[in-house]
XYZ file of C-alpha atoms in Angstrom:
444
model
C 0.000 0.000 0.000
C 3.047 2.406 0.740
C 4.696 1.470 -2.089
C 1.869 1.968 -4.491
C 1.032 5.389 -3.227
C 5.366 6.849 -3.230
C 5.178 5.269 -7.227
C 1.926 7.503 -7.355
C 3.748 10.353 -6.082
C 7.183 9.608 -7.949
C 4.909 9.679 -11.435
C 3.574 12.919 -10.446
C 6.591 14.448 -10.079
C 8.028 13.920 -13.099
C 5.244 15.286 -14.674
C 5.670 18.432 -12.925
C 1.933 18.525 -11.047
C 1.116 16.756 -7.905
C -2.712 15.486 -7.804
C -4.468 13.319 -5.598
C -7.230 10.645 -6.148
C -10.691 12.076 -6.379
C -14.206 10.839 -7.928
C -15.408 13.998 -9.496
C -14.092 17.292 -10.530
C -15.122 20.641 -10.528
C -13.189 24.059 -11.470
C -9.380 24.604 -11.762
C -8.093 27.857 -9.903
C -4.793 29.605 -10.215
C -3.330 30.890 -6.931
C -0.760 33.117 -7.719
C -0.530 34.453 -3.676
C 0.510 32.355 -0.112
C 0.491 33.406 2.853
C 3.540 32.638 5.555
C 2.710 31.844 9.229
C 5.521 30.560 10.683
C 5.560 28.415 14.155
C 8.936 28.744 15.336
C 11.515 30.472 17.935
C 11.145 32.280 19.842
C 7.317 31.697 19.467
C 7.011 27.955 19.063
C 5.333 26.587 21.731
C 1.551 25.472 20.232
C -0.558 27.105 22.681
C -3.432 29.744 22.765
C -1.720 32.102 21.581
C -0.341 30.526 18.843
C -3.441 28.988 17.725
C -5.389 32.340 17.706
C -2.639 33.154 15.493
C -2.931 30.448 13.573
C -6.774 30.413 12.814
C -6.755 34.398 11.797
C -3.925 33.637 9.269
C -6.545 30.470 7.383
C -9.738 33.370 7.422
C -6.667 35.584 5.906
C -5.431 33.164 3.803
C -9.306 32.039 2.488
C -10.572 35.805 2.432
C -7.789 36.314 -0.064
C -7.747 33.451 -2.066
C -4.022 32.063 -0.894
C -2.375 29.353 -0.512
C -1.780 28.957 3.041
C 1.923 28.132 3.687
C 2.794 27.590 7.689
C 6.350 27.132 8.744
C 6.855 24.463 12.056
C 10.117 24.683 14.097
C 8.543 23.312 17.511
C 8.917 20.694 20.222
C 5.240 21.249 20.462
C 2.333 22.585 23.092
C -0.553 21.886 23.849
C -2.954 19.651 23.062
C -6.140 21.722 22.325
C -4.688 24.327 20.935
C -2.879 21.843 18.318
C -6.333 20.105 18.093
C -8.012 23.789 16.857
C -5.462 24.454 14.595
C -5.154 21.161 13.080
C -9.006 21.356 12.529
C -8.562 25.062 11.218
C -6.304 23.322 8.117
C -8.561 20.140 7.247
C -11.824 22.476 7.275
C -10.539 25.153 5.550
C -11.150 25.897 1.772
C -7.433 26.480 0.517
C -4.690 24.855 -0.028
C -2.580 24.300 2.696
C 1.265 23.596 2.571
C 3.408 22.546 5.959
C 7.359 22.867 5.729
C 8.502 21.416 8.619
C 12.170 23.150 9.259
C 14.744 21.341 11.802
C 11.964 19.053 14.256
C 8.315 19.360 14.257
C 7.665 16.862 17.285
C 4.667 15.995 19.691
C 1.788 18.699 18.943
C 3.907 20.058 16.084
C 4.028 16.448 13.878
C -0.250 16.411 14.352
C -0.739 20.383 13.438
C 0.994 19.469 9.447
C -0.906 15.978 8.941
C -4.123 17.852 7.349
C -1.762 19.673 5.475
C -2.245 18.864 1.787
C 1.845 18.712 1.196
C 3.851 17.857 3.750
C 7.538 19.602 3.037
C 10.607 18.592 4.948
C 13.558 20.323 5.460
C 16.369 17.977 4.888
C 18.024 16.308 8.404
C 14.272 17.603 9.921
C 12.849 15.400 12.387
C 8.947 14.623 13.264
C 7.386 12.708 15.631
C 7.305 11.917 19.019
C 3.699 12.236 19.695
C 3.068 10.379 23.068
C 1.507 12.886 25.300
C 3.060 14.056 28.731
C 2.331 15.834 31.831
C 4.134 18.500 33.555
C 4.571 19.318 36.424
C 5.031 23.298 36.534
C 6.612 23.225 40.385
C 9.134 20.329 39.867
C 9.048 20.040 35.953
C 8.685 16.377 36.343
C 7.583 14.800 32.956
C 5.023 12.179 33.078
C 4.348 9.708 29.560
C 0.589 9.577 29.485
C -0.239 5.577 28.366
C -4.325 5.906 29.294
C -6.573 5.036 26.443
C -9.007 7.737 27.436
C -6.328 10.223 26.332
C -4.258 8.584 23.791
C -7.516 7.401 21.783
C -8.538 10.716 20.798
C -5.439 11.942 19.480
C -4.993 8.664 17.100
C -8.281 8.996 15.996
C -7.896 12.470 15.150
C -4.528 12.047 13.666
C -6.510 9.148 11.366
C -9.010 11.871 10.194
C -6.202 14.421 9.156
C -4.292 11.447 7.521
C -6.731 9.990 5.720
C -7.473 12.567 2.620
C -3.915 12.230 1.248
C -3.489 8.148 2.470
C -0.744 9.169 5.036
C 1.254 6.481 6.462
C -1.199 5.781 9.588
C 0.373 3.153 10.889
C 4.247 5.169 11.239
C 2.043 7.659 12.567
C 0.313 5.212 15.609
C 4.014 4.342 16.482
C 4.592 7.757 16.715
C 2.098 8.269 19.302
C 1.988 4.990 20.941
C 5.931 4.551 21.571
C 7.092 8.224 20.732
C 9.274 7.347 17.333
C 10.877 9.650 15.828
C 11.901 9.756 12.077
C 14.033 11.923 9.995
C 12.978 13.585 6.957
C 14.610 11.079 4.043
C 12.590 8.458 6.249
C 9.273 9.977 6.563
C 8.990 10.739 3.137
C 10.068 6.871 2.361
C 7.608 6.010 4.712
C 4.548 8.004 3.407
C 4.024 10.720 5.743
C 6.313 13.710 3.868
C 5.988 14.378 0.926
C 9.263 15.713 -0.540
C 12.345 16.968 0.569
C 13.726 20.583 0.380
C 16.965 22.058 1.104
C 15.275 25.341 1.986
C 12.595 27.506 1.912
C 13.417 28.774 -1.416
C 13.754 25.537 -3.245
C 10.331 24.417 -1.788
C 8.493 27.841 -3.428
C 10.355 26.576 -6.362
C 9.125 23.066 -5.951
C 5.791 23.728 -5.154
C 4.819 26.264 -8.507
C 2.926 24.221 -11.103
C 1.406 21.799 -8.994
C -1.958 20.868 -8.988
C -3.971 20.450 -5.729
C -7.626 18.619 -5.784
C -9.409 19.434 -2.474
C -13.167 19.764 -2.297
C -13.793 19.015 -5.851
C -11.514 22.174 -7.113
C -8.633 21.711 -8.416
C -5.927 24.309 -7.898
C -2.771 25.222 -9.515
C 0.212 26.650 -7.516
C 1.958 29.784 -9.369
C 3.031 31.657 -6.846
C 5.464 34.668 -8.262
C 8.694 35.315 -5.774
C 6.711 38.838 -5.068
C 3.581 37.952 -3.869
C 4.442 35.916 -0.785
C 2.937 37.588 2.476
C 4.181 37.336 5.651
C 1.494 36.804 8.258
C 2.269 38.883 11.555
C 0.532 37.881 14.663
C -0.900 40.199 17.334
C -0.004 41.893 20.277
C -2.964 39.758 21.834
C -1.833 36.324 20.424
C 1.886 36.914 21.569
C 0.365 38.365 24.919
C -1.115 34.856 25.190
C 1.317 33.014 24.709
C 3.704 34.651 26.986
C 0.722 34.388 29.421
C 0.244 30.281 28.415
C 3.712 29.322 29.942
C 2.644 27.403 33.230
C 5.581 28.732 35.013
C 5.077 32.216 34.113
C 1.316 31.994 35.085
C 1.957 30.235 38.323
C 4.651 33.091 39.630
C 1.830 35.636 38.287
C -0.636 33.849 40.639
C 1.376 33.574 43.494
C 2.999 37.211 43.459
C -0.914 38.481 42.858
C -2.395 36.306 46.155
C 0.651 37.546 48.271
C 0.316 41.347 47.032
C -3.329 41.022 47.624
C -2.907 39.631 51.328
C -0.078 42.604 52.006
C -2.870 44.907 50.707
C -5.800 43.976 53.077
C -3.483 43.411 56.043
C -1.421 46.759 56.132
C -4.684 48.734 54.861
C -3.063 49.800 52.000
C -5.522 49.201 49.707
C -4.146 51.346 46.616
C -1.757 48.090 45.709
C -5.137 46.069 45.586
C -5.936 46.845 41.930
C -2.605 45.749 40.281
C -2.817 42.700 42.476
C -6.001 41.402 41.262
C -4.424 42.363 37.868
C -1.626 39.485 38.665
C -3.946 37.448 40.057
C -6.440 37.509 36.855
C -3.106 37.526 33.999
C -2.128 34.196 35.945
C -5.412 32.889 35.289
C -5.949 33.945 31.781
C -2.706 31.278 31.464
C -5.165 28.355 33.152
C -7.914 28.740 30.612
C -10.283 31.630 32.031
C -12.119 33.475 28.843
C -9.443 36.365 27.938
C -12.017 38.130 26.474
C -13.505 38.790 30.114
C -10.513 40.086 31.746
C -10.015 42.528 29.026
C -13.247 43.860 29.437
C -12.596 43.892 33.606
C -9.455 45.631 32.752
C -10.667 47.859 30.720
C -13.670 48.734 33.120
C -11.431 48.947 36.473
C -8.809 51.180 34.682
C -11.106 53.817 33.135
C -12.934 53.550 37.088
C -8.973 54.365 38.855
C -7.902 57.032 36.204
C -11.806 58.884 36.759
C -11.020 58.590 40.655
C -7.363 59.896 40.366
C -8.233 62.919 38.010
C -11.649 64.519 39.818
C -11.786 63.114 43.097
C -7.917 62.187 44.467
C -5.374 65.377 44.700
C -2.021 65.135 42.682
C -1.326 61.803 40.520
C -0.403 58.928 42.125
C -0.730 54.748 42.481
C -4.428 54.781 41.675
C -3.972 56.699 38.308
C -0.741 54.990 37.101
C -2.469 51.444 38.477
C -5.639 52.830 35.750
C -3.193 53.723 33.027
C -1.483 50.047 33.313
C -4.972 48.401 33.644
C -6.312 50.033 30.498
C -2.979 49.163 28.690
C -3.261 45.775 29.870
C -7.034 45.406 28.968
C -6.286 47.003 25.065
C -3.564 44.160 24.671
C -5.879 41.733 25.834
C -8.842 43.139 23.160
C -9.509 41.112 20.157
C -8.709 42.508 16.952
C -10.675 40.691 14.118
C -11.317 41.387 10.523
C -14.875 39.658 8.756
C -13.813 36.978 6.890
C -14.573 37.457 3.395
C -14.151 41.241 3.937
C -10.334 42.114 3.165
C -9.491 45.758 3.704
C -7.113 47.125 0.578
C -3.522 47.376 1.538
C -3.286 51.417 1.122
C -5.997 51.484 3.837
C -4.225 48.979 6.251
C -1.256 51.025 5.583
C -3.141 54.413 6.231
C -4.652 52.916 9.400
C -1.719 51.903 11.019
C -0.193 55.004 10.453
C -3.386 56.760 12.220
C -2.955 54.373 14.966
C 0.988 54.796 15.028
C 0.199 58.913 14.938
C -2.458 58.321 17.884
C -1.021 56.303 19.941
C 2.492 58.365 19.525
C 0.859 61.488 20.335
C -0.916 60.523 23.118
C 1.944 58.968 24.841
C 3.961 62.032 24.625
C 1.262 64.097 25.744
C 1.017 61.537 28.979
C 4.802 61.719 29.001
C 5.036 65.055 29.520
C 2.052 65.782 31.955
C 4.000 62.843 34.326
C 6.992 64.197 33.974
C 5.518 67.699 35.236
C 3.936 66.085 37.751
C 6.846 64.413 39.115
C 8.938 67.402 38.479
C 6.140 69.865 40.674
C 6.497 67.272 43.267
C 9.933 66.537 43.644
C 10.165 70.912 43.863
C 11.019 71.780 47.469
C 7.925 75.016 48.842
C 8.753 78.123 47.842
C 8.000 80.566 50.693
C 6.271 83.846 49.558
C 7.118 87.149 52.247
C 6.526 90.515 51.674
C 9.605 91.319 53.086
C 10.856 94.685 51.786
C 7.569 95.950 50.109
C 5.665 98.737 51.069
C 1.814 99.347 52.250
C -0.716 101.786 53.554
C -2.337 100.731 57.396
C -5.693 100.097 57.405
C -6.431 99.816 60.922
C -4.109 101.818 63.710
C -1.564 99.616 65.234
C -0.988 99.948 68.911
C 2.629 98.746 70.330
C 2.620 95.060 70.811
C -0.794 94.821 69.425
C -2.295 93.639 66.070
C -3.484 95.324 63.470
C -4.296 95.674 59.798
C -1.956 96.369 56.773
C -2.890 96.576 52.920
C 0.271 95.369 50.442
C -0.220 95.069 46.843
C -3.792 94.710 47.544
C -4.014 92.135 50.119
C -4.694 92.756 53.281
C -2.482 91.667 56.343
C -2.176 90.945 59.634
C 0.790 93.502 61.416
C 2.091 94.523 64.699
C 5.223 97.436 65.121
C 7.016 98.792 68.270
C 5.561 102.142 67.602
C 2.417 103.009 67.218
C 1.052 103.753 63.624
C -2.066 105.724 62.639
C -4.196 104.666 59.845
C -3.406 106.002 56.288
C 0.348 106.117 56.903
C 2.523 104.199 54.812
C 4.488 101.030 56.664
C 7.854 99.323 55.296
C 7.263 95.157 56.025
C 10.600 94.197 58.501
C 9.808 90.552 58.667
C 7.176 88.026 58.767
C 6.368 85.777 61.978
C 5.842 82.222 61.814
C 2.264 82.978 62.538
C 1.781 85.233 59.240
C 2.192 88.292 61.478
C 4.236 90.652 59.950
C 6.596 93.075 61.263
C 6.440 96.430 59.956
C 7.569 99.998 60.853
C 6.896 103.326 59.586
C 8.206 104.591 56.658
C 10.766 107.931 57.115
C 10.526 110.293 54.383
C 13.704 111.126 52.528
């Protein structure tokens, strides 16, 4: 059955076009545009994250008619997330391409099986598909042998294999006893599909074949120029840096220990960035990230109103809104409608706006706390009238108080001498009380 299927594939080659087995035909359909999402360092774990990222490049990718080409350089992740994005490529309505370049093992072999071609990178490895547990406090590493967990993944790796007659039973040794095969061997052996030196030779390799998938058949001629890069966002990498169990649990614990301190020394200002912690750690255990943003959001916009009309200065509250907010943005999801693709002058012109905003803004901020810090960092100035001259406004008896007018105010004086009303005083000194000394004025 191998055999028959590699003298399939050989005869293809030659011919220049690689086609698969199908009962009926419908159109033929030129794609002359792919789009790159790549699954490697520093970004290759196959989480959340990664599998948000993952999903908006196939709406791209179908939106725009592309081939969908995704690069894997990963020891692998997690098992839903590879489980969403695997399903993402057998659903979706486009041809899809995996190059696999250096290892793609554990979650990273079952995210390429839908793949329509399977490229390797020559010396790559794959593989190594038992499931384990870890622990995040000791990083022990448990092999996972119960059928309640190991049957779902070989059933869904049969349904990915099974459109292009993948090698299924390489593939159950590769979850059953974690095998791992090379490139040369996996392409032998019917999972891979050809070999590549690079990722140039395999755009080379893969114009002018022919791809039958859902009754269309589609022809690869993909010019040099028209290969996108697909750049994931701030959320998606947010998530992913959020999905590392050992990052999440420090997140937790720093947030429940900031959050006792808090309560028990009354100072509740630290309370709002330590439910932050608290809620980023748990956005890494699988609570709805859509949620916190909102809560972020919310809280934030509640501090920053309290700070600015009802709090004095600018303080912990306002800076603890201003990181909220900032957090809760980076958590917001940014999606385009599929089948609605914006034209790149306008994606260009937006994220220039967004650029100019966002630039602007933060100066503006940068500068008011920079003032603010300035003003209070300023030691008091101390205003006397020391020196100036005034008219009394109420006689002052020796020893006793009464009123003086300077530069229109009107102040509290006392003299050794007594002074009549109307007659112009010189200001000696000022008391600590506000009193000032003053004495007559001599005329020259």
């Amino acid at each position: 059955m191998v055999l028959s299927v590699l003298a399939c594939f050989t005869l293809a080659s030659n011919f220049g076009f690689l086609t698969y087995s199908s009962s009926d035909f419908g159109e033929e359909r030129v794609v002359s545009k792919a789009v790159v999402v790549e699954i490697a360092p520093p970004w290759d774990t196959i989480d959340s994250g990664a599998a948000e990222c993952f999903l908006d490049a196939v709406k791209y990718a179908e939106s725009a008619g592309a081939m969908l080409l995704y690069k894997v350089n990963s020891y692998g992740g997690y098992l839903d997330a590879a489980f969403a994005m695997g399903d993402a490529v057998y659903y979706s309505h486009v041809p899809a391409v995996a190059y696999v370049e250096n290892k793609a093992l554990s979650a990273g072999t079952l995210i390429i099986l839908p793949a329509d071609i399977i490229a390797l990178q020559r010396g790559s490895i794959i593989g190594a598909m038992k499931p384990i547990m870890v622990n995040p406090v000791t990083g022990e590493v448990t092999f996972v042998n119960e059928s309640k967990i190991l049957e779902p993944i070989i059933g869904k790796a049969k349904v990915y294999s099974e459109p292009r007659r993948r090698n299924v039973t390489l593939i159950m040794d590769f979850i059953v006893n974690a095998k791992v095969v090379d490139s040369s061997t996996a392409t032998s052996l019917g999972v891979g599909d050809f070999e590549v030196a690079n990722f140039e030779e395999l755009i080379s390799r893969l114009n002018g074949l022919v791809i039958e998938k859902r009754g269309v058949r589609y022809r690869l001629e993909v010019p040099e120029g028209f290969i996108e890069g697909y750049t994931c966002s701030v959320r998606s990498r947010f998530l992913s840096l959020l999905s590392n169990a050992y990052l999440a649990n420090a997140l937790l614990s720093v947030g429940v220990l900031a959050a006792i301190f808090a309560l028990a020394s009354g100072r509740l200002v630290v309370l709002p960035l330590a439910v932050a912690l608290i809620l980023l750690g748990l956005v890494g255990t699988g609570v709805n990230p859509n949620l916190v943003s909102v809560f972020f959001m919310l809280l934030g916009a509640i501090l920053l109103a309290v700070e600015l009309f009802i709090l004095p200065g600018f303080g912990v509250v306002g800076i603890s809104g201003i990181v909220l907010i900032t957090l809760g943005f980076a958590l917001l999801p940014m999606y385009i409608p599929t089948g609605v693709v914006p034209q790149g002058e306008y994606l260009m012109a937006l994220r220039a706006f967004i650029f100019g905003m966002a630039t602007t803004l933060g100066t503006f901020l940068g500068i008011v706390l920079f003032k603010v810090i300035q003003v209070k960092r300023k030691k008091p100035i101390l205003y006397t009238p020391e020196g100036k001259e005034g008219i009394v406004v109420e006689d002052i008896k020796p020893g006793k108080v009464g009123f003086v007018k300077i530069e229109g105010e009107y102040w509290r004086a006392t003299s050794s001498k007594e002074i009549n009303a109307g007659e112009r005083v010189v200001v000696v000194s000022m008391k600590s009380d506000g009193v000032l000394v003053v004495e007559k004025k001599t005329m020259e």
